Coordinates of C-alpha atoms in Angstrom, one line a residue:
Chain A
M21 CA -23.8 -34.6 3.9
D22 CA -24.9 -31.1 4.7
L23 CA -24.9 -30.5 8.5
F24 CA -22.0 -31.9 10.5
T25 CA -23.0 -34.2 13.3
S26 CA -19.5 -35.1 14.5
F27 CA -16.2 -33.4 15.1
E28 CA -13.8 -35.7 13.3
R29 CA -12.8 -32.9 10.9
L30 CA -12.6 -30.1 13.5
S31 CA -9.2 -28.6 14.4
L32 CA -8.5 -25.9 17.0
N33 CA -6.1 -23.4 15.6
Q34 CA -4.1 -22.5 18.6
I35 CA -4.4 -18.7 18.1
T36 CA -8.1 -19.0 19.0
T37 CA -7.0 -19.8 22.6
E38 CA -4.0 -17.4 22.5
K39 CA -3.6 -17.2 26.2
L40 CA -3.1 -21.0 26.7
T41 CA 0.3 -22.6 26.5
L42 CA 0.6 -25.6 24.1
P43 CA 0.1 -28.2 26.9
E44 CA -3.0 -26.3 28.1
A45 CA -4.5 -26.1 24.6
V46 CA -3.8 -29.8 24.0
D47 CA -5.5 -30.6 27.3
A48 CA -8.5 -28.5 26.4
C49 CA -8.8 -30.3 23.0
A50 CA -8.5 -33.7 24.6
R51 CA -11.2 -32.9 27.2
A52 CA -13.5 -31.5 24.5
E53 CA -12.8 -34.5 22.2
V54 CA -11.6 -32.2 19.4
P55 CA -9.2 -34.5 17.6
W56 CA -7.0 -32.0 15.7
I57 CA -4.9 -29.0 16.6
A58 CA -3.1 -26.4 14.4
L59 CA 0.1 -25.1 16.0
W60 CA 1.9 -21.8 16.0
R61 CA 5.7 -21.8 16.0
H62 CA 6.1 -19.4 18.9
K63 CA 3.9 -21.7 21.1
V64 CA 5.9 -24.7 20.1
E65 CA 9.1 -22.9 20.8
Q66 CA 7.8 -21.9 24.2
S67 CA 7.2 -25.5 25.2
G68 CA 10.1 -27.0 23.2
L69 CA 9.8 -29.0 20.0
A70 CA 10.4 -32.5 21.5
A71 CA 8.1 -31.9 24.5
S72 CA 5.3 -30.5 22.3
K73 CA 5.5 -33.6 20.1
R74 CA 5.3 -35.9 23.1
I75 CA 2.4 -34.0 24.7
I76 CA 0.4 -34.0 21.6
K77 CA 1.0 -37.7 21.0
D78 CA 0.2 -38.6 24.6
A79 CA -3.1 -36.8 24.3
G80 CA -4.0 -38.7 21.2
L81 CA -4.2 -35.5 19.1
Q82 CA -3.0 -34.9 15.5
V83 CA -1.6 -31.8 14.0
S84 CA -3.5 -30.3 11.1
S85 CA -1.0 -27.6 10.2
L86 CA 1.9 -25.5 11.5
C87 CA 1.6 -21.8 11.2
R88 CA 3.7 -20.3 9.7
G89 CA 6.3 -20.2 7.0
G90 CA 6.5 -17.4 4.5
M91 CA 7.6 -13.8 4.9
F92 CA 9.7 -14.2 1.8
P93 CA 10.3 -10.6 0.6
A94 CA 13.3 -8.6 2.1
A95 CA 15.2 -5.6 0.9
T96 CA 18.5 -7.5 0.4
T97 CA 19.8 -10.9 -0.9
A98 CA 21.1 -11.7 2.6
G99 CA 17.7 -10.8 4.1
R100 CA 15.9 -13.1 1.7
Q101 CA 18.4 -15.9 2.4
A102 CA 17.7 -15.5 6.1
R103 CA 14.0 -15.8 5.5
L104 CA 14.6 -18.9 3.4
D105 CA 16.7 -20.4 6.2
D106 CA 13.9 -19.8 8.6
N107 CA 11.4 -21.4 6.3
R108 CA 13.6 -24.5 6.2
R109 CA 13.5 -24.6 10.0
A110 CA 9.7 -24.3 9.8
V111 CA 9.7 -27.3 7.5
D112 CA 11.8 -29.3 9.9
E113 CA 9.5 -28.4 12.8
A114 CA 6.4 -29.4 10.7
A115 CA 8.0 -32.7 9.9
E116 CA 9.0 -33.4 13.5
L117 CA 5.4 -32.6 14.7
G118 CA 3.8 -34.7 12.0
A119 CA 1.9 -31.7 10.6
E120 CA -0.1 -32.2 7.5
V121 CA 0.9 -28.9 6.0
L122 CA 3.0 -25.8 6.5
V123 CA 0.9 -22.7 6.1
L124 CA 2.6 -19.9 4.2
V125 CA 1.9 -16.3 5.1
C126 CA 3.9 -14.8 2.4
G127 CA 5.0 -11.4 3.8
P128 CA 4.7 -7.7 2.9
A129 CA 6.9 -5.6 0.6
P130 CA 10.0 -4.1 2.1
D131 CA 9.3 -0.9 0.2
R132 CA 6.6 0.6 -2.1
D133 CA 7.1 -2.0 -4.8
I134 CA 4.3 -4.5 -4.3
A135 CA 4.8 -6.1 -7.7
G136 CA 8.5 -6.7 -6.9
A137 CA 7.6 -8.2 -3.6
R138 CA 5.2 -10.6 -5.3
K139 CA 8.0 -11.8 -7.5
M140 CA 10.1 -12.4 -4.3
V141 CA 7.3 -14.5 -2.9
E142 CA 7.3 -16.7 -6.0
E143 CA 11.1 -17.1 -5.9
G144 CA 11.0 -17.9 -2.2
I145 CA 8.5 -20.6 -2.7
E146 CA 10.4 -22.0 -5.6
Q147 CA 13.5 -22.2 -3.5
L148 CA 11.7 -23.8 -0.6
V149 CA 9.9 -26.5 -2.5
P150 CA 12.7 -29.0 -3.0
Y151 CA 13.5 -28.9 0.8
A152 CA 9.8 -29.3 1.7
E153 CA 9.4 -32.1 -0.8
A154 CA 12.4 -34.0 0.7
S155 CA 10.9 -33.6 4.1
G156 CA 7.4 -34.8 3.1
I157 CA 5.8 -31.5 4.0
R158 CA 3.2 -29.9 1.8
L159 CA 3.1 -26.1 1.4
G160 CA -0.2 -24.3 1.7
I161 CA -0.3 -20.7 0.3
E162 CA -2.8 -18.8 2.3
P163 CA -4.0 -15.6 0.6
L164 CA -4.5 -12.9 3.2
H165 CA -7.2 -10.2 3.2
P166 CA -6.1 -7.2 1.1
M167 CA -6.1 -5.1 4.3
Y168 CA -3.0 -7.0 5.3
A169 CA -1.2 -6.3 2.1
A170 CA 1.1 -3.7 3.7
E171 CA 2.0 -5.6 6.8
R172 CA 1.6 -9.3 6.4
S173 CA 1.2 -10.6 2.9
V174 CA 1.2 -9.4 -0.7
I175 CA -0.7 -12.5 -1.7
N176 CA -4.2 -11.2 -1.3
T177 CA -6.5 -13.3 -3.5
L178 CA -7.1 -17.0 -4.1
A179 CA -6.3 -16.3 -7.8
Q180 CA -2.8 -15.2 -6.9
A181 CA -2.3 -18.3 -4.7
N182 CA -3.6 -20.5 -7.4
D183 CA -1.3 -18.9 -10.0
I184 CA 1.7 -19.7 -7.8
A185 CA 0.6 -23.2 -6.7
E186 CA -0.1 -24.3 -10.3
R187 CA 3.6 -24.0 -11.1
F188 CA 4.2 -27.1 -8.8
R189 CA 2.9 -30.6 -8.4
Q190 CA -0.5 -30.5 -6.7
E191 CA 0.7 -33.0 -4.1
Q192 CA 3.4 -30.5 -3.1
V193 CA 2.0 -26.9 -3.2
G194 CA -1.6 -25.9 -2.6
V195 CA -3.7 -23.2 -1.2
V196 CA -5.4 -22.6 2.2
V197 CA -8.9 -21.1 2.1
D198 CA -9.7 -19.0 5.1
V199 CA -13.2 -17.5 4.9
F200 CA -12.2 -14.3 6.7
H201 CA -9.6 -13.5 4.1
V202 CA -11.6 -14.4 0.9
W203 CA -15.3 -14.0 1.6
W204 CA -15.5 -10.6 -0.1
D205 CA -13.9 -11.8 -3.4
P206 CA -16.2 -11.6 -6.4
D207 CA -14.0 -14.3 -8.0
L208 CA -14.2 -16.6 -5.0
Y209 CA -16.2 -19.5 -6.3
T210 CA -14.4 -19.6 -9.6
Q211 CA -11.1 -19.7 -7.8
I212 CA -12.2 -22.4 -5.4
S213 CA -13.2 -24.6 -8.3
R214 CA -9.9 -23.9 -10.0
A215 CA -8.1 -25.0 -6.8
A216 CA -9.7 -28.5 -7.0
G217 CA -7.1 -31.0 -5.8
R218 CA -4.9 -28.3 -4.3
I219 CA -6.9 -27.2 -1.3
L220 CA -4.8 -28.0 1.7
G221 CA -6.7 -26.3 4.4
F222 CA -10.0 -24.6 5.2
H223 CA -10.2 -22.1 8.1
V224 CA -13.3 -20.6 9.6
S225 CA -14.2 -17.6 11.7
D226 CA -16.5 -14.7 10.9
W227 CA -16.4 -11.0 9.9
I228 CA -18.1 -9.0 12.6
V229 CA -19.9 -5.7 12.0
P230 CA -19.0 -3.1 13.0
T231 CA -15.4 -4.3 12.5
P232 CA -13.5 -3.1 15.5
D233 CA -9.9 -3.5 14.3
L234 CA -7.9 -4.9 11.4
L235 CA -6.3 -7.7 13.3
M236 CA -8.7 -8.4 16.2
G237 CA -11.9 -8.0 14.2
R238 CA -12.6 -11.7 13.7
G239 CA -15.6 -13.2 15.3
M240 CA -16.9 -16.6 16.2
M241 CA -18.7 -18.4 13.4
G242 CA -22.3 -17.1 13.3
D243 CA -21.5 -13.7 14.8
G244 CA -20.8 -12.0 11.5
V245 CA -21.8 -11.6 7.9
I246 CA -19.9 -14.4 6.1
G247 CA -21.9 -17.1 4.4
I248 CA -19.6 -19.8 5.8
R249 CA -21.7 -22.8 4.9
R250 CA -21.9 -21.7 1.2
I251 CA -18.1 -21.5 1.1
R252 CA -17.7 -24.9 2.9
H253 CA -20.0 -26.5 0.3
A254 CA -17.8 -24.9 -2.5
V255 CA -14.6 -26.3 -1.1
E256 CA -16.2 -29.7 -0.7
A257 CA -17.5 -29.5 -4.3
A258 CA -13.9 -29.0 -5.3
G259 CA -13.0 -32.2 -3.6
Y260 CA -11.8 -31.1 -0.2
A261 CA -12.7 -33.5 2.6
G262 CA -9.9 -32.4 5.0
L263 CA -9.7 -30.6 8.3
I264 CA -11.6 -27.5 9.3
E265 CA -9.5 -25.2 11.4
V266 CA -11.2 -22.6 13.7
E267 CA -8.8 -19.7 13.7
I268 CA -10.0 -16.5 15.5
F269 CA -8.1 -13.5 16.7
N270 CA -10.6 -12.0 19.1
K271 CA -9.8 -10.5 22.6
A272 CA -13.2 -11.5 24.1
I273 CA -12.7 -15.1 23.0
W274 CA -9.1 -15.0 24.4
E275 CA -10.6 -14.2 27.8
L276 CA -12.6 -17.4 27.9
S277 CA -11.2 -20.5 29.5
G278 CA -10.1 -23.2 27.2
D279 CA -13.1 -25.4 28.0
D280 CA -15.5 -22.5 27.4
A281 CA -13.9 -21.5 24.2
L282 CA -14.0 -25.1 22.8
S283 CA -17.6 -25.6 23.8
L284 CA -18.5 -22.5 22.0
V285 CA -16.4 -23.5 19.0
K286 CA -18.1 -26.9 18.8
A287 CA -21.7 -25.4 19.1
R288 CA -21.0 -22.9 16.4
Y289 CA -19.3 -25.4 14.2
I290 CA -22.4 -27.5 14.1
E291 CA -24.7 -24.5 13.6
H292 CA -22.8 -22.4 11.1
V293 CA -20.1 -24.4 9.3
Chain B
M23 CA 4.8 15.5 -18.1
D24 CA 6.0 13.6 -15.1
L25 CA 6.2 16.0 -12.1
F26 CA 3.4 18.4 -11.5
T27 CA 4.5 22.1 -11.2
S28 CA 1.1 23.6 -10.8
F29 CA -2.1 22.9 -9.0
E30 CA -4.7 23.3 -11.9
R31 CA -5.8 19.6 -11.5
L32 CA -5.8 19.6 -7.7
S33 CA -9.1 19.3 -5.8
L34 CA -9.7 19.2 -2.1
N35 CA -12.1 16.5 -1.1
Q36 CA -13.9 18.1 1.8
I37 CA -13.5 15.1 4.1
T38 CA -9.8 15.9 4.3
T39 CA -10.8 19.0 6.3
E40 CA -13.7 17.3 8.1
K41 CA -13.9 19.9 10.9
L42 CA -14.4 22.8 8.5
T43 CA -17.8 23.9 7.3
L44 CA -18.3 24.3 3.6
P45 CA -17.7 28.1 3.7
E46 CA -14.5 27.6 5.7
A47 CA -13.2 24.9 3.3
V48 CA -14.0 27.1 0.3
D49 CA -12.2 30.0 1.9
A50 CA -9.2 27.8 2.6
C51 CA -9.1 26.6 -1.0
A52 CA -9.4 30.1 -2.3
R53 CA -6.5 31.4 -0.1
A54 CA -4.4 28.4 -1.1
E55 CA -5.3 28.8 -4.8
V56 CA -6.6 25.3 -5.0
P57 CA -9.1 25.6 -7.8
W58 CA -11.4 22.6 -7.2
I59 CA -13.3 21.2 -4.3
A60 CA -15.2 17.9 -3.9
L61 CA -18.2 18.2 -1.7
W62 CA -20.0 15.9 0.7
R63 CA -23.8 16.0 0.9
H64 CA -24.0 16.4 4.7
K65 CA -21.7 19.5 4.4
V66 CA -23.8 21.0 1.7
E67 CA -27.0 20.3 3.6
Q68 CA -25.5 22.0 6.7
S69 CA -24.8 25.2 4.7
G70 CA -27.9 24.9 2.4
L71 CA -27.8 24.0 -1.3
A72 CA -28.3 27.5 -2.8
A73 CA -26.0 29.1 -0.3
S74 CA -23.3 26.5 -1.0
K75 CA -23.6 27.1 -4.7
R76 CA -23.2 30.9 -4.3
I77 CA -20.3 30.7 -1.9
I78 CA -18.4 28.3 -4.2
K79 CA -19.1 30.5 -7.3
D80 CA -18.2 33.7 -5.5
A81 CA -14.9 32.2 -4.5
G82 CA -14.2 31.3 -8.1
L83 CA -14.0 27.5 -7.3
Q84 CA -15.4 24.6 -9.2
V85 CA -16.8 21.3 -8.0
S86 CA -15.0 18.2 -9.1
S87 CA -17.5 15.7 -7.6
L88 CA -20.3 15.2 -5.1
C89 CA -20.0 12.4 -2.6
R90 CA -22.1 10.4 -2.5
G91 CA -24.8 8.5 -4.2
G92 CA -25.1 4.7 -3.9
M93 CA -26.1 2.5 -1.0
F94 CA -28.4 0.6 -3.3
P95 CA -29.0 -2.7 -1.5
A96 CA -31.8 -3.0 1.0
A97 CA -33.8 -5.9 2.4
T98 CA -37.1 -4.8 0.9
T99 CA -38.5 -3.4 -2.3
A100 CA -39.6 -0.3 -0.4
G101 CA -36.2 0.0 1.1
R102 CA -34.5 -0.1 -2.3
Q103 CA -37.0 2.4 -3.7
A104 CA -36.2 4.8 -0.8
R105 CA -32.5 4.4 -1.7
L106 CA -33.3 5.2 -5.4
D107 CA -35.2 8.3 -4.4
D108 CA -32.3 9.5 -2.3
N109 CA -30.0 8.9 -5.3
R110 CA -32.2 11.1 -7.5
R111 CA -32.0 13.8 -4.9
A112 CA -28.2 13.4 -5.0
V113 CA -28.3 13.8 -8.8
D114 CA -30.4 17.0 -8.4
E115 CA -27.9 18.4 -5.9
A116 CA -24.9 17.5 -8.1
A117 CA -26.6 19.2 -11.1
E118 CA -27.4 22.3 -9.0
L119 CA -23.8 22.5 -7.8
G120 CA -22.4 22.0 -11.2
A121 CA -20.4 18.9 -10.1
E122 CA -18.6 17.0 -12.8
V123 CA -19.6 13.7 -11.4
L124 CA -21.7 12.0 -8.7
V125 CA -19.6 9.4 -6.9
L126 CA -21.3 6.1 -6.1
V127 CA -20.4 4.3 -2.9
C128 CA -22.6 1.3 -3.7
G129 CA -23.6 0.0 -0.2
P130 CA -23.2 -3.3 1.8
A131 CA -25.5 -6.3 1.8
P132 CA -28.5 -6.3 4.1
D133 CA -27.8 -9.9 5.1
R134 CA -25.2 -12.6 4.4
D135 CA -25.9 -12.7 0.7
I136 CA -23.1 -10.6 -0.9
A137 CA -23.8 -12.0 -4.4
G138 CA -27.4 -10.9 -4.1
A139 CA -26.4 -7.5 -2.9
R140 CA -24.1 -7.1 -5.9
K141 CA -27.1 -7.8 -8.2
M142 CA -29.1 -5.1 -6.3
V143 CA -26.3 -2.6 -7.0
E144 CA -26.4 -3.4 -10.7
E145 CA -30.2 -2.9 -10.7
G146 CA -30.0 0.3 -8.7
I147 CA -27.5 1.8 -11.1
E148 CA -29.6 0.7 -14.1
Q149 CA -32.6 2.5 -12.6
L150 CA -30.7 5.6 -11.8
V151 CA -29.0 6.1 -15.2
P152 CA -31.9 7.6 -17.1
Y153 CA -32.5 10.2 -14.4
A154 CA -28.8 11.1 -14.2
E155 CA -28.6 11.3 -18.0
A156 CA -31.5 13.7 -18.2
S157 CA -29.8 15.9 -15.6
G158 CA -26.5 15.8 -17.3
I159 CA -24.7 14.1 -14.4
R160 CA -22.2 11.4 -14.9
L161 CA -22.1 8.5 -12.4
G162 CA -18.7 7.3 -11.1
I163 CA -18.6 3.9 -9.5
E164 CA -15.9 3.9 -6.9
P165 CA -14.8 0.4 -5.8
L166 CA -14.1 0.4 -2.1
H167 CA -11.4 -1.6 -0.4
P168 CA -12.5 -5.1 0.5
M169 CA -12.3 -4.3 4.2
Y170 CA -15.4 -2.2 3.6
A171 CA -17.4 -5.0 2.0
A172 CA -19.5 -5.6 5.1
E173 CA -20.3 -2.0 6.0
R174 CA -19.9 0.3 3.0
S175 CA -19.8 -1.3 -0.4
V176 CA -19.9 -4.8 -2.1
I177 CA -18.1 -3.3 -5.1
N178 CA -14.6 -4.0 -4.1
T179 CA -12.5 -4.2 -7.2
L180 CA -12.0 -2.1 -10.3
A181 CA -12.9 -5.2 -12.3
Q182 CA -16.4 -5.2 -10.7
A183 CA -16.8 -1.5 -11.3
N184 CA -15.7 -1.9 -15.0
D185 CA -18.1 -4.8 -15.4
I186 CA -21.0 -2.6 -14.4
A187 CA -19.9 0.6 -16.1
E188 CA -19.4 -1.2 -19.5
R189 CA -23.1 -1.9 -19.6
F190 CA -23.7 1.8 -20.2
R191 CA -22.4 4.6 -22.5
Q192 CA -19.0 5.7 -21.4
E193 CA -20.1 9.3 -21.3
Q194 CA -22.7 8.3 -18.7
V195 CA -21.2 5.7 -16.3
G196 CA -17.6 5.3 -15.4
V197 CA -15.3 4.4 -12.5
V198 CA -13.4 6.4 -9.9
V199 CA -9.9 5.2 -9.0
D200 CA -8.9 5.8 -5.4
V201 CA -5.4 4.6 -4.7
F202 CA -6.3 3.7 -1.1
H203 CA -9.0 1.3 -2.2
V204 CA -7.2 -0.3 -5.1
W205 CA -3.4 -0.2 -4.6
W206 CA -3.2 -3.9 -3.3
D207 CA -5.0 -5.3 -6.4
P208 CA -2.9 -7.7 -8.5
D209 CA -5.2 -6.9 -11.4
L210 CA -5.0 -3.1 -11.0
Y211 CA -3.0 -2.1 -14.1
T212 CA -5.0 -4.4 -16.4
Q213 CA -8.2 -2.9 -15.0
I214 CA -7.0 0.7 -15.3
S215 CA -6.2 0.1 -19.0
R216 CA -9.6 -1.5 -19.4
A217 CA -11.2 1.6 -17.9
A218 CA -9.8 3.9 -20.6
G219 CA -12.4 6.5 -21.5
R220 CA -14.4 5.7 -18.4
I221 CA -12.2 7.0 -15.6
L222 CA -14.2 9.8 -14.0
G223 CA -12.0 10.5 -11.0
F224 CA -8.7 9.9 -9.4
H225 CA -8.4 10.1 -5.6
V226 CA -5.1 10.1 -3.7
S227 CA -4.0 9.5 -0.1
D228 CA -1.7 6.9 1.3
W229 CA -1.8 3.6 3.3
I230 CA 0.0 4.0 6.5
V231 CA 1.9 1.3 8.4
P232 CA 1.1 0.2 11.0
T233 CA -2.5 0.8 10.0
P234 CA -4.3 2.2 13.1
D235 CA -7.9 1.7 12.0
L236 CA -10.1 0.6 9.2
L237 CA -11.7 4.0 8.5
M238 CA -9.2 6.4 9.9
G239 CA -6.0 4.7 8.7
R240 CA -5.5 6.8 5.6
G241 CA -2.5 9.1 5.5
M242 CA -1.1 12.0 3.7
M243 CA 0.5 11.2 0.4
G244 CA 4.1 10.1 1.1
D245 CA 3.4 8.8 4.6
G246 CA 2.6 5.3 3.5
V247 CA 3.4 2.5 1.2
I248 CA 1.4 3.2 -2.0
G249 CA 3.3 3.7 -5.2
I250 CA 1.0 6.7 -6.0
R251 CA 2.9 8.1 -8.9
R252 CA 3.0 4.7 -10.7
I253 CA -0.8 4.6 -10.4
R254 CA -1.1 8.2 -11.6
H255 CA 0.9 7.4 -14.7
A256 CA -1.3 4.4 -15.4
V257 CA -4.5 6.4 -15.2
E258 CA -2.9 9.0 -17.5
A259 CA -1.8 6.3 -19.9
A260 CA -5.5 5.3 -20.0
G261 CA -6.3 8.8 -21.1
Y262 CA -7.3 10.4 -17.9
A263 CA -6.4 14.1 -17.7
G264 CA -9.0 15.1 -15.1
L265 CA -8.9 16.2 -11.6
I266 CA -7.0 14.7 -8.7
E267 CA -8.9 14.7 -5.4
V268 CA -7.1 14.5 -2.1
E269 CA -9.4 12.5 0.1
I270 CA -8.0 11.6 3.6
F271 CA -9.8 10.3 6.7
N272 CA -7.2 11.0 9.4
K273 CA -7.7 12.5 12.8
A274 CA -4.3 14.1 13.0
I275 CA -5.0 15.9 9.7
W276 CA -8.4 16.9 10.8
E277 CA -6.8 18.7 13.8
L278 CA -4.8 21.0 11.4
S279 CA -6.1 24.4 10.4
G280 CA -7.5 24.6 6.9
D281 CA -4.5 26.7 5.8
D282 CA -2.0 24.2 7.3
A283 CA -3.8 21.2 5.8
L284 CA -3.9 22.7 2.4
S285 CA -0.2 23.7 2.5
L286 CA 0.7 20.2 3.4
V287 CA -1.6 18.8 0.7
K288 CA 0.1 21.0 -1.9
A289 CA 3.6 20.1 -0.9
R290 CA 2.9 16.4 -0.9
Y291 CA 1.0 16.6 -4.2
I292 CA 4.1 17.9 -5.9
E293 CA 6.4 15.4 -4.2
H294 CA 4.4 12.2 -4.3
V295 CA 1.6 12.4 -6.9

């Protein structure tokens, strides 16, 4: 099927409504009949883990993913151990919330050695896998746009994410395809095909022109230059039939009420995804 | 040789001293005994082509490159022809100025079809080559950071630039390696080796953290996270012994006098390149 006519695969990533608390975002989803939500740990912490779980369940929502684990590289062994401990807590939270996947934003280098940091990411994931496996939580490696290489993640292409994921069982470690991060990549469609069976998430937004800011430059689907539908078709051709998260860092969208934001998300989802 | 002890390969890219006119930048280079300068067409136009040529010659400077040709994609045939005509004028100017190379910033897509735009870039270069060859001007394809894919260039990796350059004689079409654009690339060192014999320029600056802006976020060498010397060694291992241009878009550096900017450039060149 080409055009969506229903919202059964739509998930609101909580950062799109950054000013809402978790209960407010859950309410807005329930009113808008958006069946899935993707959670951020700082929002869950604010409302409490047990309370968040209950609120989501009472509203009849399901959790597509928890954002985020990762941030593996650190300058010292103790630092890397602390990151691993935090990742285990993230796995616990994902399991408690019934999230389908824990999204990994892998972290920047602690120094000028980006190659060394990439090795630390591989080691960190390797150490985390048995714990995640025991908890029934899948790990989704999300490559971040190269402009975030210095501050957020040294995993910047789908090829890198695939390279790491392929070292593990495909039921356990996969990749998350976010159009904002990967749309520019000349190797995109090859790497999406390669990821068949391992795609654990698909995130949509748009790249707006002129781009106002590195972090806050994302736009609502249809407001930018990304061929979103072409990418959606490619992930579906690779067998992905899972959830589609709308994840937008954008101050103007953050100023909307939850109801207005979700009504815009739904309209653009039908038109542009 | 590892550390530089002289400045014979140092070239000031004019954009680093954006507030200076061409004669002022030439004067500053001459006073600082920086032997090379890289020119921008709008600065040459401001001072006049013949006058620019004379001023540079009188100061005993040489021109490492002219920035820029490119911007090939356009929505219509007439639009693409106009871009090609402008590129021929850029070749003429490069020849008149005695520039070693014309740098190609290849241009963004006119729509949401980035793959189509990449084909237009290939066709544009193919059409430009005979004219450049007749004028004795080498073309240097400069991959731009993926964050510029929507506004400046759809050629975003050294692999793409190599793919195009390899269709032509290596004396005619090559690549320009700018550390700011390529430092994040997991395939960087493979592609630098692959470019052996075709590297027509090496540009240095740094990636500062936090990154304040997409365009103005470049820093002076040493102020950021790029392993500049490692990349310099790699281009030299690939046979490059040419000029090293310092090209920095940075408002604080633009506020410095030409003398202060060049003295900082020279100090950081010795320390960090």
